[in-house]
Amino acid sequence: MRAVRAYERVVEQVEGAIESGALSPGERLPSERELMVQFSVSRSTVREALRVLQARGLVRSRPGDPNGAEVLPFSPAALHKSMTTLARVSELSLGELVQFRMVLDSAAILLAARLRTEEQLAEMAAAVERMKEADSEAFGAADVAFHDAVARASGNKLIQICTDVVRSIVVDLIAGKIASAPDGEALMRRSIGHHEEVLAAVRAGDGPLAARLSRQSMYDYYADYIPAEERVALRALLDYGDIGGP
């Protein structure tokens, strides 16, 4: 059994109210003084609880604000920060992150091939066309636009959030290596070819094929940056038809 500190009790109560919908984005918590009375704790305890809640992206707090801390809309920023920290302290390897991205993108594309609208398909096609005309900097933005369109077409908000977070972490970790790659132009051309194949499979409604092509594309793009012993786990994903079964 672990003793619960006073500030943790305040945090748990506020988190519970936000998760249950009792507190909605834009609403205000009671003032510091009111929280002190409500929980029978000191001002320093209340402020520590508010610091924790703010660090988790749940509230915006200013010490002494008579209106109380503001409840914030949901944001993936806290998830991004936590996963980035894990990656920076080597709790998550690049291989693990890329493997997770392969799983997420496969699931998104599998769903997008079945659920996408004509407008979303047009967004994907427009992103590929921009990739063909872009320099190295604009190429990255067009690539992100393609994957964002696919994630939205999946219809799953959690996939959209996690895909965005994991992609940005992976790109940040190897951005320097990619920028200094001697075959940058060839890499861009291969990437465009992969995207065109995936797009054609999505347009045809062939989710399993699109998912396989996506995983292969990602493996080809990142494998050289990943230690050989970690590539085994990535290659295991290449043999799956669609995520969830052989």
Short mmCIF file of C-alpha atoms in Angstrom, two decimals:
data_model
loop_
_atom_site.label_atom_id
_atom_site.label_comp_id
_atom_site.label_asym_id
_atom_site.label_seq_id
_atom_site.Cartn_x
_atom_site.Cartn_y
_atom_site.Cartn_z
CA MET A 1 0.00 0.00 0.00
CA ARG A 2 1.30 3.45 -0.90
CA ALA A 3 0.39 6.49 1.12
CA VAL A 4 -1.47 9.02 -1.05
CA ARG A 5 -0.01 12.49 -0.76
CA ALA A 6 -2.39 15.36 -0.23
CA TYR A 7 -1.74 16.97 -3.61
CA GLU A 8 -2.31 13.61 -5.36
CA ARG A 9 -5.75 13.41 -3.79
CA VAL A 10 -6.60 16.81 -5.27
CA VAL A 11 -5.24 15.76 -8.67
CA GLU A 12 -7.26 12.53 -8.66
CA GLN A 13 -10.48 14.35 -7.78
CA VAL A 14 -10.06 16.97 -10.50
CA GLU A 15 -9.00 14.38 -13.11
CA GLY A 16 -12.05 12.30 -12.24
CA ALA A 17 -14.36 15.28 -12.67
CA ILE A 18 -12.84 16.07 -16.08
CA GLU A 19 -12.99 12.45 -17.27
CA SER A 20 -16.62 12.07 -16.14
CA GLY A 21 -17.67 15.28 -17.87
CA ALA A 22 -18.56 17.00 -14.62
CA LEU A 23 -15.95 19.60 -15.63
CA SER A 24 -15.93 20.62 -19.30
CA PRO A 25 -13.32 22.50 -21.39
CA GLY A 26 -13.56 26.22 -20.72
CA GLU A 27 -14.98 25.83 -17.23
CA ARG A 28 -13.08 27.06 -14.20
CA LEU A 29 -11.96 25.21 -11.11
CA PRO A 30 -12.70 26.81 -7.76
CA SER A 31 -10.16 29.42 -6.63
CA GLU A 32 -7.07 28.34 -4.70
CA ARG A 33 -8.68 29.43 -1.45
CA GLU A 34 -11.86 27.47 -2.19
CA LEU A 35 -9.82 24.37 -3.06
CA MET A 36 -7.91 24.73 0.22
CA VAL A 37 -11.19 24.69 2.14
CA GLN A 38 -12.77 21.94 0.04
CA PHE A 39 -9.85 19.53 0.49
CA SER A 40 -8.60 20.77 3.87
CA VAL A 41 -5.09 21.30 2.54
CA SER A 42 -2.53 24.09 2.44
CA ARG A 43 -2.03 26.60 -0.37
CA SER A 44 1.28 24.93 -1.30
CA THR A 45 -0.55 21.60 -1.71
CA VAL A 46 -3.16 23.17 -3.97
CA ARG A 47 -0.49 24.83 -6.09
CA GLU A 48 1.45 21.56 -6.41
CA ALA A 49 -1.74 19.82 -7.58
CA LEU A 50 -2.38 22.57 -10.11
CA ARG A 51 1.19 22.29 -11.40
CA VAL A 52 0.69 18.56 -11.96
CA LEU A 53 -2.65 19.09 -13.70
CA GLN A 54 -1.11 21.76 -15.92
CA ALA A 55 1.86 19.52 -16.78
CA ARG A 56 -0.63 16.87 -17.89
CA GLY A 57 -2.31 19.35 -20.19
CA LEU A 58 -5.61 19.30 -18.30
CA VAL A 59 -5.77 22.87 -17.00
CA ARG A 60 -4.22 26.29 -17.51
CA SER A 61 -3.29 27.73 -14.14
CA ARG A 62 -1.85 31.05 -12.96
CA PRO A 63 -0.93 31.33 -9.27
CA GLY A 64 -3.31 33.63 -7.46
CA ASP A 65 -5.85 33.79 -10.30
CA PRO A 66 -9.13 34.63 -8.49
CA ASN A 67 -11.12 32.92 -11.25
CA GLY A 68 -9.47 29.55 -10.74
CA ALA A 69 -7.65 27.33 -13.24
CA GLU A 70 -9.28 26.83 -16.66
CA VAL A 71 -10.09 23.33 -17.89
CA LEU A 72 -8.47 22.81 -21.30
CA PRO A 73 -9.73 20.88 -24.33
CA PHE A 74 -8.06 17.53 -24.91
CA SER A 75 -4.66 17.80 -26.58
CA PRO A 76 -2.16 15.11 -27.62
CA ALA A 77 0.65 17.34 -26.31
CA ALA A 78 0.95 15.42 -23.05
CA LEU A 79 1.14 12.09 -24.89
CA HIS A 80 3.77 13.54 -27.23
CA LYS A 81 5.84 14.80 -24.31
CA SER A 82 5.68 11.48 -22.46
CA MET A 83 6.66 9.39 -25.49
CA THR A 84 9.41 11.81 -26.46
CA THR A 85 10.86 11.59 -22.95
CA LEU A 86 10.77 7.80 -23.09
CA ALA A 87 12.57 7.85 -26.43
CA ARG A 88 15.19 10.35 -25.25
CA VAL A 89 16.09 8.29 -22.18
CA SER A 90 16.26 5.13 -24.32
CA GLU A 91 13.22 3.47 -22.81
CA LEU A 92 11.78 3.37 -26.34
CA SER A 93 14.19 2.50 -29.14
CA LEU A 94 13.89 3.82 -32.69
CA GLY A 95 13.11 0.28 -33.80
CA GLU A 96 10.17 0.04 -31.38
CA LEU A 97 8.84 3.41 -32.49
CA VAL A 98 9.07 2.52 -36.18
CA GLN A 99 7.44 -0.85 -35.53
CA PHE A 100 4.56 0.90 -33.75
CA ARG A 101 4.25 3.35 -36.61
CA MET A 102 4.10 0.46 -39.08
CA VAL A 103 1.22 -1.04 -37.09
CA LEU A 104 -0.64 2.27 -36.80
CA ASP A 105 -0.26 3.25 -40.44
CA SER A 106 -1.30 -0.23 -41.57
CA ALA A 107 -4.45 -0.05 -39.48
CA ALA A 108 -5.22 3.47 -40.74
CA ILE A 109 -4.76 2.50 -44.38
CA LEU A 110 -6.76 -0.70 -43.98
CA LEU A 111 -9.69 1.34 -42.65
CA ALA A 112 -9.19 4.19 -45.12
CA ALA A 113 -9.43 1.83 -48.10
CA ARG A 114 -12.91 0.87 -46.95
CA LEU A 115 -14.20 4.09 -45.38
CA ARG A 116 -12.60 6.94 -47.31
CA THR A 117 -14.70 9.53 -49.08
CA GLU A 118 -13.98 10.89 -52.53
CA GLU A 119 -12.90 14.17 -50.94
CA GLN A 120 -10.39 12.37 -48.70
CA LEU A 121 -9.09 10.38 -51.66
CA ALA A 122 -8.60 13.66 -53.51
CA GLU A 123 -6.62 15.02 -50.54
CA MET A 124 -4.28 12.02 -50.66
CA ALA A 125 -3.80 12.39 -54.41
CA ALA A 126 -3.11 16.13 -54.09
CA ALA A 127 -0.48 15.44 -51.43
CA VAL A 128 1.30 12.96 -53.71
CA GLU A 129 1.27 15.50 -56.54
CA ARG A 130 2.84 18.10 -54.23
CA MET A 131 5.54 15.59 -53.29
CA LYS A 132 6.49 15.29 -56.98
CA GLU A 133 7.02 19.04 -57.30
CA ALA A 134 8.53 19.79 -53.89
CA ASP A 135 12.05 20.46 -52.69
CA SER A 136 13.34 18.50 -49.70
CA GLU A 137 11.69 20.78 -47.12
CA ALA A 138 8.28 20.97 -48.81
CA PHE A 139 8.48 17.25 -49.55
CA GLY A 140 8.28 16.46 -45.85
CA ALA A 141 5.20 18.66 -45.42
CA ALA A 142 3.46 16.98 -48.37
CA ASP A 143 4.31 13.54 -46.96
CA VAL A 144 2.78 14.53 -43.61
CA ALA A 145 -0.33 15.80 -45.43
CA PHE A 146 -0.74 12.41 -47.14
CA HIS A 147 -0.52 10.45 -43.90
CA ASP A 148 -2.80 12.93 -42.12
CA ALA A 149 -5.42 12.44 -44.85
CA VAL A 150 -5.16 8.67 -44.49
CA ALA A 151 -5.48 8.87 -40.70
CA ARG A 152 -8.59 11.08 -40.97
CA ALA A 153 -10.08 8.70 -43.53
CA SER A 154 -9.71 5.85 -41.02
CA GLY A 155 -12.44 7.52 -38.95
CA ASN A 156 -10.59 6.67 -35.72
CA LYS A 157 -9.49 9.66 -33.63
CA LEU A 158 -7.08 7.63 -31.49
CA ILE A 159 -5.29 6.40 -34.60
CA GLN A 160 -5.07 9.99 -35.82
CA ILE A 161 -3.57 11.21 -32.54
CA CYS A 162 -1.12 8.36 -32.05
CA THR A 163 -0.01 8.42 -35.69
CA ASP A 164 0.77 12.12 -35.49
CA VAL A 165 2.66 11.76 -32.21
CA VAL A 166 4.74 8.73 -33.19
CA ARG A 167 5.56 10.10 -36.65
CA SER A 168 6.85 13.40 -35.29
CA ILE A 169 9.03 11.64 -32.70
CA VAL A 170 10.55 9.28 -35.27
CA VAL A 171 11.22 12.11 -37.71
CA ASP A 172 12.82 14.24 -34.98
CA LEU A 173 15.15 11.39 -34.00
CA ILE A 174 16.56 10.85 -37.48
CA ALA A 175 15.97 14.21 -39.20
CA GLY A 176 19.71 14.97 -39.26
CA LYS A 177 20.60 11.61 -40.80
CA ILE A 178 17.97 11.94 -43.51
CA ALA A 179 19.03 15.51 -44.33
CA SER A 180 22.66 14.42 -44.79
CA ALA A 181 21.88 11.28 -46.80
CA PRO A 182 23.92 11.30 -50.05
CA ASP A 183 21.07 9.76 -52.06
CA GLY A 184 18.37 12.16 -50.93
CA GLU A 185 16.89 12.63 -54.41
CA ALA A 186 16.69 8.88 -55.00
CA LEU A 187 15.09 8.43 -51.58
CA MET A 188 12.41 10.98 -52.44
CA ARG A 189 11.69 9.30 -55.79
CA ARG A 190 11.33 5.89 -54.15
CA SER A 191 9.04 7.37 -51.52
CA ILE A 192 6.81 8.93 -54.20
CA GLY A 193 6.59 5.57 -55.96
CA HIS A 194 5.57 3.86 -52.72
CA HIS A 195 2.92 6.50 -52.03
CA GLU A 196 1.48 6.11 -55.55
CA GLU A 197 1.19 2.34 -55.05
CA VAL A 198 -0.54 2.78 -51.70
CA LEU A 199 -2.88 5.39 -53.16
CA ALA A 200 -3.82 3.09 -56.04
CA ALA A 201 -4.63 0.26 -53.60
CA VAL A 202 -6.72 2.59 -51.41
CA ARG A 203 -8.56 3.87 -54.49
CA ALA A 204 -9.29 0.27 -55.50
CA GLY A 205 -10.57 -0.53 -52.01
CA ASP A 206 -7.89 -3.19 -51.46
CA GLY A 207 -7.09 -2.56 -47.80
CA PRO A 208 -4.83 -5.61 -47.20
CA LEU A 209 -2.67 -4.75 -50.20
CA ALA A 210 -2.47 -1.08 -49.23
CA ALA A 211 -1.47 -2.05 -45.68
CA ARG A 212 1.26 -4.43 -46.90
CA LEU A 213 2.63 -1.80 -49.27
CA SER A 214 2.66 0.75 -46.45
CA ARG A 215 4.61 -1.52 -44.11
CA GLN A 216 7.11 -2.39 -46.83
CA SER A 217 7.55 1.28 -47.69
CA MET A 218 8.19 2.20 -44.09
CA TYR A 219 10.62 -0.67 -43.61
CA ASP A 220 12.57 0.31 -46.73
CA TYR A 221 12.70 3.95 -45.59
CA TYR A 222 13.85 3.38 -42.01
CA ALA A 223 15.69 0.03 -41.95
CA ASP A 224 19.14 1.51 -42.56
CA TYR A 225 18.80 3.72 -39.47
CA ILE A 226 17.88 0.83 -37.16
CA PRO A 227 20.34 -1.64 -35.59
CA ALA A 228 20.36 -5.05 -37.31
CA GLU A 229 19.13 -6.87 -34.21
CA GLU A 230 15.98 -4.71 -34.13
CA ARG A 231 15.12 -5.20 -37.79
CA VAL A 232 13.94 -8.76 -37.10
CA ALA A 233 10.84 -7.43 -35.34
CA LEU A 234 10.15 -5.04 -38.21
CA ARG A 235 10.50 -7.79 -40.82
CA ALA A 236 8.00 -9.91 -38.89
CA LEU A 237 5.33 -7.33 -39.72
CA LEU A 238 6.02 -7.61 -43.43
CA ASP A 239 4.61 -11.14 -43.55
CA TYR A 240 1.14 -10.16 -42.30
CA GLY A 241 -1.77 -9.70 -44.69
CA ASP A 242 -3.66 -7.25 -42.53
CA ILE A 243 -3.15 -6.27 -38.92
CA GLY A 244 -4.76 -8.75 -36.60
CA GLY A 245 -4.22 -11.95 -38.59
CA PRO A 246 -1.81 -13.80 -40.88
#
